[in-house]
Amino acid sequence: MADPTYDSNNIFAKILRGEIPSHRVYEDDAIVAFMDVMPQGPGHTLVVPKAQSRNLLDADPAVFGPLFAVVQKVALAVKKAFGADGVTILQFNEPASGQTVYHLHVHVIPRFQGIPLKPHSGQMEKPEVLTENADKIRTELGS
Ligand code: AMP
């Protein structure tokens, strides 16, 4: 059962409102994508609908079409930008699953044969690395 509470002061809501900075790589009417600041691998990107929901469990199903269309775009872009062998897509719902930020989002992580993911919400990446990686992804997206 989804927890019905949505806190409009969660960190992604603040990013969406432009109240705190992010390394954005994509934006349209419904969706924003930006770099994860504690990447599980180089190029780890978050795809976030602008519509407010705590996670997938309380989301309006109408959001999933536009959301996953952008997930696919970003997955193709990060695969090319980083010369990856594959792409992992992750999405967590509620604390028991590992969710730490309570605004629906999808993780897009380039993968390389034989290289494991770093821990979830592990170590903060240097801003200059995030800037460089965001530039590479934007180049592939043409955004
Ligand atoms: P989840 O555990 O699925 O809720 O994932 C939240 C993700 O947000 C984690 O991978 C964090 O590294 C990431 N994160 C936390 N704060 C920020 C932030 N200010 N900007 C970008 N990513 C963030």
CSV table of C-alpha atoms in Angstrom, one decimal, residues 6 10-13 15-16 24 26-35 45-53 63 66-67 70-71 74 101-108:
chain,number,residue,atom,x,y,z
A,6,TYR,CA,3.7,13.7,-0.6
A,10,ASN,CA,11.5,16.9,-0.8
A,11,ILE,CA,14.9,17.5,-2.5
A,12,PHE,CA,13.6,16.7,-6.1
A,13,ALA,CA,10.6,19.0,-5.7
A,15,ILE,CA,15.3,20.9,-7.8
A,16,LEU,CA,12.2,21.0,-10.1
A,24,ARG,CA,20.2,19.0,-15.9
A,26,TYR,CA,17.0,17.1,-20.4
A,27,GLU,CA,13.7,18.9,-19.8
A,28,ASP,CA,10.3,19.0,-21.5
A,29,ASP,CA,6.8,19.9,-20.4
A,30,ALA,CA,6.4,16.8,-18.2
A,31,ILE,CA,9.9,15.4,-17.4
A,32,VAL,CA,13.3,16.5,-16.2
A,33,ALA,CA,16.6,14.5,-16.1
A,34,PHE,CA,19.7,15.4,-14.1
A,35,MET,CA,22.8,13.8,-12.8
A,45,THR,CA,21.2,9.9,-14.4
A,46,LEU,CA,17.8,10.4,-12.8
A,47,VAL,CA,14.6,10.8,-14.8
A,48,VAL,CA,11.9,12.7,-12.9
A,49,PRO,CA,8.3,13.5,-13.8
A,50,LYS,CA,7.2,17.1,-12.9
A,51,ALA,CA,3.9,15.7,-11.6
A,52,GLN,CA,3.9,15.2,-7.9
A,53,SER,CA,3.8,11.6,-6.6
A,63,VAL,CA,2.8,9.7,-16.3
A,66,PRO,CA,6.1,10.2,-21.1
A,67,LEU,CA,8.4,9.1,-18.3
A,70,VAL,CA,12.5,9.8,-21.7
A,71,VAL,CA,14.0,6.9,-19.8
A,74,VAL,CA,18.4,8.9,-21.8
A,101,VAL,CA,13.9,10.6,-2.0
A,102,TYR,CA,10.1,10.6,-2.0
A,103,HIS,CA,9.3,12.0,-5.4
A,104,LEU,CA,8.9,9.5,-8.3
A,105,HIS,CA,12.2,9.0,-10.2
A,106,VAL,CA,13.9,6.4,-12.4
A,107,HIS,CA,17.6,5.7,-12.2
A,108,VAL,CA,19.5,5.2,-15.6
